[in-house]
mmCIF file of C-alpha atoms in Angstrom:
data_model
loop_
_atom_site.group_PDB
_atom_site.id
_atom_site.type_symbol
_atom_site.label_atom_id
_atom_site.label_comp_id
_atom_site.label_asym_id
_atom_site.label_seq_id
_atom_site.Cartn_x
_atom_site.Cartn_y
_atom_site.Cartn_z
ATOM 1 C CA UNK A 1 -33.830 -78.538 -47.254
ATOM 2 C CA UNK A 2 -32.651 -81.296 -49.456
ATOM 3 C CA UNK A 3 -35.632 -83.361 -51.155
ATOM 4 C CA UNK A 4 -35.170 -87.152 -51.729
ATOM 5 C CA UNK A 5 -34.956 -88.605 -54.798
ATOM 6 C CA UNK A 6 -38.561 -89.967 -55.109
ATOM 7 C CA UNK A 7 -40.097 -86.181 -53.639
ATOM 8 C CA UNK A 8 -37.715 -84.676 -56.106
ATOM 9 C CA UNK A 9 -39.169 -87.665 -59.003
ATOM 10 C CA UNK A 10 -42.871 -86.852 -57.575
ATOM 11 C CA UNK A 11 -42.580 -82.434 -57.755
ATOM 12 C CA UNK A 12 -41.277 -83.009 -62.003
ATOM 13 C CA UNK A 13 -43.947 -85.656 -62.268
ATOM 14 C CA UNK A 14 -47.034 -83.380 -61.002
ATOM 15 C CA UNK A 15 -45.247 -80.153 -62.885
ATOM 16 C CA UNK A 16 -44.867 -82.167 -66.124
ATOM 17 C CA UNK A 17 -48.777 -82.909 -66.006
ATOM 18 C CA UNK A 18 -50.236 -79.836 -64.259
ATOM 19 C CA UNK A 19 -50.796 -78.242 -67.485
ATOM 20 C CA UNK A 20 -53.031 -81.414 -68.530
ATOM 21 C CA UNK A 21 -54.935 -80.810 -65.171
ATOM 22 C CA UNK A 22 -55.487 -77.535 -65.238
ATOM 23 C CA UNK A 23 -56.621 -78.037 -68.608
ATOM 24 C CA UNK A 24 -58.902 -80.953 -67.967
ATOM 25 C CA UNK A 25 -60.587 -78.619 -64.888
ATOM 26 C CA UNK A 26 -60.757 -75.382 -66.871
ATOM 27 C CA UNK A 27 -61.741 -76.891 -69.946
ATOM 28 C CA UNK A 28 -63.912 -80.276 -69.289
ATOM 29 C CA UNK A 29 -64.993 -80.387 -65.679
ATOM 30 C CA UNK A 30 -66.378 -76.555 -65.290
ATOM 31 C CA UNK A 31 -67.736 -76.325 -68.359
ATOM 32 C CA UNK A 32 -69.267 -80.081 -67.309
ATOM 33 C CA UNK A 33 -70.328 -78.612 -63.538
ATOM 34 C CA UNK A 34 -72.446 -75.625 -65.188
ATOM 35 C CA UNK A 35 -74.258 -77.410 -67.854
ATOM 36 C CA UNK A 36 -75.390 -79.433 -64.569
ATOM 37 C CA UNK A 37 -76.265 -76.161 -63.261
ATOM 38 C CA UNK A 38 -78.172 -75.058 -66.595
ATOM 39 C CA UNK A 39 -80.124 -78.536 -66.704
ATOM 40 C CA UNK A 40 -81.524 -77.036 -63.582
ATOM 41 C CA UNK A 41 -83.061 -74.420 -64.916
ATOM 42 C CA UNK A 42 -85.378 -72.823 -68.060
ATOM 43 C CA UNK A 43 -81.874 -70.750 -69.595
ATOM 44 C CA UNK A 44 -82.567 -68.549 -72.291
ATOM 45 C CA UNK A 45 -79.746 -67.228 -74.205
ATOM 46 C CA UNK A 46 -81.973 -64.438 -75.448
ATOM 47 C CA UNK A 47 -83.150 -63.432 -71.996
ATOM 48 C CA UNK A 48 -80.319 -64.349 -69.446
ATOM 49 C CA UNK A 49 -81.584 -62.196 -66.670
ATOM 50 C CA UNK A 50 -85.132 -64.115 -66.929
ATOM 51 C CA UNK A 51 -83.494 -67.504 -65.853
ATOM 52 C CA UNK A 52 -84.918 -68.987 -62.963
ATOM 53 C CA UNK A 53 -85.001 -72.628 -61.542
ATOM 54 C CA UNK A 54 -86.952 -75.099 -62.374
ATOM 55 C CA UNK A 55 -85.570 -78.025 -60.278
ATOM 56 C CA UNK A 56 -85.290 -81.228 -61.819
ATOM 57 C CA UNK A 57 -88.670 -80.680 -64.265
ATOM 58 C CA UNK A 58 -86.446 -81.070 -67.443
ATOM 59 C CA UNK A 59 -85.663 -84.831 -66.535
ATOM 60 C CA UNK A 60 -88.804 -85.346 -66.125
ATOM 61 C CA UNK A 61 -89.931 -83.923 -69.241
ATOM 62 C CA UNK A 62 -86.810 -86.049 -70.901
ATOM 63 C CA UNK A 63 -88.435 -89.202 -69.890
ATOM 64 C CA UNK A 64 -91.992 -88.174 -71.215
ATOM 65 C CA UNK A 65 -90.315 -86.679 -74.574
ATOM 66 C CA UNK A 66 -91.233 -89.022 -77.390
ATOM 67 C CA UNK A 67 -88.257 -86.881 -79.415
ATOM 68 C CA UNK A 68 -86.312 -88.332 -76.602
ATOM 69 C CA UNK A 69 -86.731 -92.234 -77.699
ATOM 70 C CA UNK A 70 -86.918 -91.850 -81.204
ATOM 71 C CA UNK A 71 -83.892 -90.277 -81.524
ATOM 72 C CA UNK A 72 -82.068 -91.964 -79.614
ATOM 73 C CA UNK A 73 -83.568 -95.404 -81.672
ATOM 74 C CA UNK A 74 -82.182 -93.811 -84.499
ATOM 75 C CA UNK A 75 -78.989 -93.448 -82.972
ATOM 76 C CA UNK A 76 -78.898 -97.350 -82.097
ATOM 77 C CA UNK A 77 -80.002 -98.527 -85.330
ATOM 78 C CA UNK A 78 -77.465 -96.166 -87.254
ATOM 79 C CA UNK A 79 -75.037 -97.425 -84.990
ATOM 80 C CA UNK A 80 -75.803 -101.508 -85.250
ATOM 81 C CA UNK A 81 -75.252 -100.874 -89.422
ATOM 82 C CA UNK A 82 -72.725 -98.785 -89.478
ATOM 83 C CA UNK A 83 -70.145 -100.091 -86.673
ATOM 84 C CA UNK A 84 -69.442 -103.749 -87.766
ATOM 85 C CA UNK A 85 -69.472 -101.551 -91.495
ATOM 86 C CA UNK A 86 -66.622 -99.383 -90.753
ATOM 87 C CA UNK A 87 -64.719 -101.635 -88.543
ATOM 88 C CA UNK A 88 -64.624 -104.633 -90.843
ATOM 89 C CA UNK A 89 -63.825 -102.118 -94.082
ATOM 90 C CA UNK A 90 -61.259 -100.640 -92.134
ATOM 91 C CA UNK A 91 -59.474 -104.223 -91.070
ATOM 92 C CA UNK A 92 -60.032 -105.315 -94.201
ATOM 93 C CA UNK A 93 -58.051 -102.187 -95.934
ATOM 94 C CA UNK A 94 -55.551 -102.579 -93.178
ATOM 95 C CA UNK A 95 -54.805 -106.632 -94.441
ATOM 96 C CA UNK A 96 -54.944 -105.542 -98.026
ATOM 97 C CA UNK A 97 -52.027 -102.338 -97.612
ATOM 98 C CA UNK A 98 -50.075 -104.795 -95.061
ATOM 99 C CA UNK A 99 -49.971 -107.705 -97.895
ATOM 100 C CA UNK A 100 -46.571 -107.698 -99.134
ATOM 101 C CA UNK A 101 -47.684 -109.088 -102.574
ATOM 102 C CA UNK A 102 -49.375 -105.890 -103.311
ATOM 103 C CA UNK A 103 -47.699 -103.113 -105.902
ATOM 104 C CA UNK A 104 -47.570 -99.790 -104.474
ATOM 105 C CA UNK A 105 -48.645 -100.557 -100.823
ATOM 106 C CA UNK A 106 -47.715 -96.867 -100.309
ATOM 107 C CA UNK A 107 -49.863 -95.319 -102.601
ATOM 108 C CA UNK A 108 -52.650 -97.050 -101.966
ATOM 109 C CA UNK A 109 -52.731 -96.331 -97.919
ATOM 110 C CA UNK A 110 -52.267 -92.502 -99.044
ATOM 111 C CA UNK A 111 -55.094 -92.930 -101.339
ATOM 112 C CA UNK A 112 -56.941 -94.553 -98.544
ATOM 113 C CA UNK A 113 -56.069 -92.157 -95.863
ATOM 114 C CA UNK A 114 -56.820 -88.969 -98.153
ATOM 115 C CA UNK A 115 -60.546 -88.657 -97.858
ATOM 116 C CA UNK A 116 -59.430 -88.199 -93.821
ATOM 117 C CA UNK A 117 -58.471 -84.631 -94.698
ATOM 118 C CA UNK A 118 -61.701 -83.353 -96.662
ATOM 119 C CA UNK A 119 -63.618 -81.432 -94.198
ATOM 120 C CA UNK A 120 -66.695 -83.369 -93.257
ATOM 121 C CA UNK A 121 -68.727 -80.666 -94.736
ATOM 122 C CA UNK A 122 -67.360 -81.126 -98.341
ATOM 123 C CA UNK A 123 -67.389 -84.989 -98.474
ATOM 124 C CA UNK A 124 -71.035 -85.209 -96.988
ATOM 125 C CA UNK A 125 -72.313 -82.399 -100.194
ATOM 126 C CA UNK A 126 -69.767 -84.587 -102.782
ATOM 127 C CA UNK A 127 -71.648 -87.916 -101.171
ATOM 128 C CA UNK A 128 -75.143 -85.894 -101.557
ATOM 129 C CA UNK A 129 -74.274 -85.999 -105.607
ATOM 130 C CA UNK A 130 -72.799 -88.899 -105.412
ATOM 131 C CA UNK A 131 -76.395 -91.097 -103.923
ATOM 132 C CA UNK A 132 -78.405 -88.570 -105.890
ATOM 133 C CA UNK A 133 -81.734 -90.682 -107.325
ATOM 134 C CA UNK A 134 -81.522 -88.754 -111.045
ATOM 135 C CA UNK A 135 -77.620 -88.582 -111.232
ATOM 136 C CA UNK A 136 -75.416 -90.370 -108.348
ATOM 137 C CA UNK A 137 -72.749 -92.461 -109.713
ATOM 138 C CA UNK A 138 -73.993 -95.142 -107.182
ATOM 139 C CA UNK A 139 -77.260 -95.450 -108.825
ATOM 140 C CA UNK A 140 -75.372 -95.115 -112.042
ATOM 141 C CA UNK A 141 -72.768 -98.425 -111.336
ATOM 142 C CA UNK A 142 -76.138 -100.121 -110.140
ATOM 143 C CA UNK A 143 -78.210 -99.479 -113.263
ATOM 144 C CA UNK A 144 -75.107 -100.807 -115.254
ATOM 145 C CA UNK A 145 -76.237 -104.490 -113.680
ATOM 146 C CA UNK A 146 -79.952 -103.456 -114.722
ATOM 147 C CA UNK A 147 -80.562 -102.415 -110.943
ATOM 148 C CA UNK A 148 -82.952 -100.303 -109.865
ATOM 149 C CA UNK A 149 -80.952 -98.053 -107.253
ATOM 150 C CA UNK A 150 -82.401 -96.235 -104.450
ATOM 151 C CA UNK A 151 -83.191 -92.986 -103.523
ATOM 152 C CA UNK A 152 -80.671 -93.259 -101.058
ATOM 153 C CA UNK A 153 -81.467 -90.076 -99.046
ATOM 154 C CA UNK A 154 -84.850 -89.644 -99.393
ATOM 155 C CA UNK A 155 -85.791 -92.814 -98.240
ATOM 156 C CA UNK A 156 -86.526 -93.577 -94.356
ATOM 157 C CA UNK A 157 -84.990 -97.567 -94.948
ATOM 158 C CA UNK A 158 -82.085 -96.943 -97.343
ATOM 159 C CA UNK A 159 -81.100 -93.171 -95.225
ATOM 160 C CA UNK A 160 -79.002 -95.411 -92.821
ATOM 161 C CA UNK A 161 -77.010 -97.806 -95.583
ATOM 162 C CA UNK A 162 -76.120 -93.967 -97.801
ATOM 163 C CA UNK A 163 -75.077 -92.497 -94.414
ATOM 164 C CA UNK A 164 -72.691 -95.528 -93.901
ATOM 165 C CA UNK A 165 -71.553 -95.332 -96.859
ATOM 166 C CA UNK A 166 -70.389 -91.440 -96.533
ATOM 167 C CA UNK A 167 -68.551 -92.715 -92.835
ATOM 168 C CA UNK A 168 -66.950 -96.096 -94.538
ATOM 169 C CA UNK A 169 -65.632 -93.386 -96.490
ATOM 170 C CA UNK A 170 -63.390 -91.654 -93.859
ATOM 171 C CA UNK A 171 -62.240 -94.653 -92.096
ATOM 172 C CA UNK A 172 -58.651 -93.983 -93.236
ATOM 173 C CA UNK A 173 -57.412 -93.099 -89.271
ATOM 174 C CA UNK A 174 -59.024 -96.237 -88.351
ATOM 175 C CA UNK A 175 -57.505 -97.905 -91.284
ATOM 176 C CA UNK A 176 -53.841 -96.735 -90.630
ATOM 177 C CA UNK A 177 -54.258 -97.729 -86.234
ATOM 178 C CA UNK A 178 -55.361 -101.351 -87.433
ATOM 179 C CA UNK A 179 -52.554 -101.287 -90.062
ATOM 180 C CA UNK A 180 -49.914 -100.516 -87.136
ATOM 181 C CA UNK A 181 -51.450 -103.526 -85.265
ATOM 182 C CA UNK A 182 -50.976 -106.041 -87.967
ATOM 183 C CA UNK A 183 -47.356 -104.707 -88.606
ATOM 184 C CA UNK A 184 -46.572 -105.582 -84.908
ATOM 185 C CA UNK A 185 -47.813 -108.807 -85.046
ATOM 186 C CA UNK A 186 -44.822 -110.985 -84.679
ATOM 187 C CA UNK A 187 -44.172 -113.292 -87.891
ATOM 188 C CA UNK A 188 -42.903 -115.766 -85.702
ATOM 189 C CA UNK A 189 -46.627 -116.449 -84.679
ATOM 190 C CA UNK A 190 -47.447 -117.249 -88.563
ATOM 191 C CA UNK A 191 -44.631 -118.865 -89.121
ATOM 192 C CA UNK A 192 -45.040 -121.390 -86.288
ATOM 193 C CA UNK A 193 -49.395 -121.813 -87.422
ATOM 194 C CA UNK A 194 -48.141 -122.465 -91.021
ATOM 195 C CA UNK A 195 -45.881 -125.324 -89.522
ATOM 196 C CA UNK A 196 -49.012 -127.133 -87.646
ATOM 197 C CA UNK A 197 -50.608 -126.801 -91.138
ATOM 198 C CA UNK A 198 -53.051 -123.831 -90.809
ATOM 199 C CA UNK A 199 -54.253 -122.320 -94.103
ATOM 200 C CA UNK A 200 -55.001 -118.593 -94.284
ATOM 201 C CA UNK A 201 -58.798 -118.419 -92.478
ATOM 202 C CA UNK A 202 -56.553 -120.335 -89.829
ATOM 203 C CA UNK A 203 -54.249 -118.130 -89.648
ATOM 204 C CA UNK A 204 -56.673 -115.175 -89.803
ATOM 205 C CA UNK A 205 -59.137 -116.589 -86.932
ATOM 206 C CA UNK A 206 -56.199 -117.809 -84.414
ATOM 207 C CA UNK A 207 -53.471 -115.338 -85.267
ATOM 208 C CA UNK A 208 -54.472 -112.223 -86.924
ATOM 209 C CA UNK A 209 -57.906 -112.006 -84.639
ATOM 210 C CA UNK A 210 -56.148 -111.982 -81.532
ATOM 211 C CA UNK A 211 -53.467 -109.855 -82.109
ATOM 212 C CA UNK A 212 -54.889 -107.010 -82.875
ATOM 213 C CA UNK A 213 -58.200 -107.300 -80.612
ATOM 214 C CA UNK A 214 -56.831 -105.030 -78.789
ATOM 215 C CA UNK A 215 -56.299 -102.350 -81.487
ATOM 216 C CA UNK A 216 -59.727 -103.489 -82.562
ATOM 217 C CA UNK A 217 -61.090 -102.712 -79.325
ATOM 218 C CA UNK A 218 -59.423 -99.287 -79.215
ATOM 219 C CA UNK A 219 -61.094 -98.373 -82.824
ATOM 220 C CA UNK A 220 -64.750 -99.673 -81.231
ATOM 221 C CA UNK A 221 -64.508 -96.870 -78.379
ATOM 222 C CA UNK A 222 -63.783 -94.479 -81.003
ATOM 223 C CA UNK A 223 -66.678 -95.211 -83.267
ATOM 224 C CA UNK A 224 -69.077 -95.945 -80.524
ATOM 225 C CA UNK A 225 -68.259 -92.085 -79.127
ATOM 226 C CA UNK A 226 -68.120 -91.276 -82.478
ATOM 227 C CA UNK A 227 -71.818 -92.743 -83.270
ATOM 228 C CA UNK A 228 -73.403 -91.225 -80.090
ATOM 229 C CA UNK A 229 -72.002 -87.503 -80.929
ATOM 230 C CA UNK A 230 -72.980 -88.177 -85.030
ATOM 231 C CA UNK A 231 -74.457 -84.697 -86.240
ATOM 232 C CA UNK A 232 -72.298 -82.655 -89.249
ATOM 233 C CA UNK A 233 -73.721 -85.002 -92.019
ATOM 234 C CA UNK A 234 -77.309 -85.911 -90.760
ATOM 235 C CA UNK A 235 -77.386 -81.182 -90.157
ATOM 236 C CA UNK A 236 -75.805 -80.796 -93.665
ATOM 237 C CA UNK A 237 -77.974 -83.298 -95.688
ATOM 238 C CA UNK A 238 -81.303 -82.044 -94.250
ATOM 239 C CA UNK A 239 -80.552 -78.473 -92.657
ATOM 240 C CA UNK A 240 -81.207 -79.701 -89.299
ATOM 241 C CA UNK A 241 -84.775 -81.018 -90.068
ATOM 242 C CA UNK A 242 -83.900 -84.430 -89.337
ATOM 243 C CA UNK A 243 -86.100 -85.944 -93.057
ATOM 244 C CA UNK A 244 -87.236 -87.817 -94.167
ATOM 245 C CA UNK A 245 -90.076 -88.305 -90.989
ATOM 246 C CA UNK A 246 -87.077 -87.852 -88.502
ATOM 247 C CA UNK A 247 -85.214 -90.786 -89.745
ATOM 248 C CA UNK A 248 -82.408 -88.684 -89.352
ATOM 249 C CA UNK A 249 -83.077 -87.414 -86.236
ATOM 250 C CA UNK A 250 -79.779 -88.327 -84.580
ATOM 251 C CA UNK A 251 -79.539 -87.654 -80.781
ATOM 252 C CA UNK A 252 -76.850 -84.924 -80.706
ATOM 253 C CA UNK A 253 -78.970 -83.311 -83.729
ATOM 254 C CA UNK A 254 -82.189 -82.996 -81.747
ATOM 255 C CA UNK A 255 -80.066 -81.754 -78.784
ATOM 256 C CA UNK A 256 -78.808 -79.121 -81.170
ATOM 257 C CA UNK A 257 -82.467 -78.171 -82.068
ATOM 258 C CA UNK A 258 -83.703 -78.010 -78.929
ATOM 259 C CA UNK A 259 -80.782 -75.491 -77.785
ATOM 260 C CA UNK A 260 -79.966 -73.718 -80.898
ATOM 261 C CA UNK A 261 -83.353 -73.690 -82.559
ATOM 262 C CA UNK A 262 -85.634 -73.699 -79.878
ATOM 263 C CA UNK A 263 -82.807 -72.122 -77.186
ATOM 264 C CA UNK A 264 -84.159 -74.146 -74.601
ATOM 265 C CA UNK A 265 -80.664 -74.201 -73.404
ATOM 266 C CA UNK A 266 -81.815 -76.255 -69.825
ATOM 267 C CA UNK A 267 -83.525 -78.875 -71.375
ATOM 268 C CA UNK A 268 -80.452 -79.537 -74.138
ATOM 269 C CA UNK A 269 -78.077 -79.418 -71.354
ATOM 270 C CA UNK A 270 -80.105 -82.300 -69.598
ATOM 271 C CA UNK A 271 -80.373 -83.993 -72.999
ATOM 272 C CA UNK A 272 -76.079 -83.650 -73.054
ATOM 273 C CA UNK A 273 -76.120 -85.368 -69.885
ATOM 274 C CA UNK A 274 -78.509 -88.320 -70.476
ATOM 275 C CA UNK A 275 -75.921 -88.764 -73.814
ATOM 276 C CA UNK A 276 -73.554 -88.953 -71.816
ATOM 277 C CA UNK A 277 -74.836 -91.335 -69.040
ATOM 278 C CA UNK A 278 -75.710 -93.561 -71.927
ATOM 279 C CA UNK A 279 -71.786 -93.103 -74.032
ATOM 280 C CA UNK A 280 -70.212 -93.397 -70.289
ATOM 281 C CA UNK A 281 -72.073 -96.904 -69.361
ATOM 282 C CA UNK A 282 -71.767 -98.483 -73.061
ATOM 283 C CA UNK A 283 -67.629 -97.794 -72.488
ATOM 284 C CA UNK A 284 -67.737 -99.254 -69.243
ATOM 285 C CA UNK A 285 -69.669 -102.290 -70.183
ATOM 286 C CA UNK A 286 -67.125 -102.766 -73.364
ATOM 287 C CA UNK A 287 -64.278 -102.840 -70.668
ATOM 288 C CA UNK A 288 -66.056 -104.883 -68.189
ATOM 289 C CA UNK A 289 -66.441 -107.530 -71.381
ATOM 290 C CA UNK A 290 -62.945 -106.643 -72.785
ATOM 291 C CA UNK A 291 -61.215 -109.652 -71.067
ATOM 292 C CA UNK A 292 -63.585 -112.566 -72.880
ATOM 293 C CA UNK A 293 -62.424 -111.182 -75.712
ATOM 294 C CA UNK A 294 -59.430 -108.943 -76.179
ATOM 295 C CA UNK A 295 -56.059 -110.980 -76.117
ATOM 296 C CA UNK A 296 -53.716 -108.492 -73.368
ATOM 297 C CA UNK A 297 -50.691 -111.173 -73.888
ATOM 298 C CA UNK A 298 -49.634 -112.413 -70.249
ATOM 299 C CA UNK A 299 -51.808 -110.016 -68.596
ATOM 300 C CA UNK A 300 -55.002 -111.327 -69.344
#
């Protein structure tokens, strides 16, 4: 039997993206549908054949958990410092690589996008030395101004400013996706606000702004998710205790203790899911809001 066009346009379509499917369902949504299972009951990876259900007593235990809320207020306020931090440093390296007036534009971005390829591991123990009390070169630069500098990871105020520091760090990917936004910004559009007599802030508030909110708004999503799942550095600086007094104590780290230390695998598969209830409805208010202020051209 002879298919049409569009049946024969529809079978390479759905054979083209099957693999991604059955990917997505091997991979993501089973794995997803039996740590809904496990938040059911008390799993222990040390006694599988003892697991038995408990119904939904770990959500209620969640809510009661004071572990629960403070981590998860560490989260926020790590998050509220360290997201406008990375996204305006990243911007900001993206105008300063893009700027035509600068020698060795090149250079610099690799220099910029570098740190990107340290593992996480070895830049968080470099940044450990680096915001050391006795011997960091932070604390040496600051005592050069006769500053009195911090003891950065010891303390439960200036934790979250040395943590931001070590992520401002590797903002190279986000540095590069802003740079291809500003390089696809028409000059047209400058060329035309220079005319009417706009300086640079001008141009930088009614040009640059808009043009690459939407690039901007990609690199939010990222960090947000990225925020919400923070763990590598907050594990390697403390060994997983979450010091000093839990200040530290990131939500994906004290789901990690609870199944890995503890292996109270039910009640950090519940935990996964109320992080992800929480990641799922932040995203979905960010797109509800995107149209106030992302410019989508004729679209919007």
């Amino acid at each position: 039997m002879m298919l049409t066009l569009a049946r024969r346009e529809s079978f390479w379509g759905f054979a083209f993206i099957a693999p991604w499917i059955l990917g997505a369902l091997v991979f993501t949504l089973l794995p997803m549908g039996a740590s809904f299972v496990i938040s059911l009951t008390n799993f222990d990876p040390r006694y599988p054949d003892a697991v038995q259900s408990v119904g939904f007593a770990n959500y209620q235990r969640m809510f009661s958990d004071p572990l629960v809320l403070q981590s998860l207020a560490v989260t926020v306020k790590f998050a509220a410092l360290m997201l406008p931090l990375t996204l305006g440093v990243s911007l900001g390296l993206a105008m300063l690589v893009n700027n035509p007036k600068l020698l060795g534009r090149n250079v610099f971005r690799t220099l910029f996008y570098m740190p990107t390829q340290i593992p996480i591991v070895a830049t968080t123990l470099i940044w450990q030395g680096v915001l050391n009390l006795h011997t960091g070169w932070v604390n040496y630069v600051l005592g050069a101004f006769g500053i009195a500098g911090p003891d950065w990871l010891n303390s439960t105020v200036w934790v979250y400013p040395g943590l931001s520091l070590i992520s401002v760090w590797g903002t190279g990917t986000m540095m590069l996706i802003a740079l291809a936004g500003l390089q696809s910004i028409p000059t047209e559009l400058y060329e035309a606000a220079r005319i009417d007599g706009a300086g640079k802030w001008a141009q930088f508030r009614n040009v640059t702004l808009p043009m690459v909110s939407p690039v901007f708004f990609y690199n939010l999503i990222i960090a947000l998710i990225g925020t919400f799942q923070y763990f590598t550095q907050a594990y390697v600086l403390t060994n997983g205790r979450g010091d000093p007094d839990n200040a530290t104590l990131f939500f994906n780290l004290n789901l990690y203790r609870e199944g890995w230390r503890y292996y109270d695998m039910g009640y950090a598969a519940t935990l996964a899911w109320l992080l992800f209830v929480i990641v799922l409805a932040l995203t979905v208010i960010l797109f509800r809001t995107r149209s106030r202020w992302v410019f989508e051209g004729a679209a919007r």
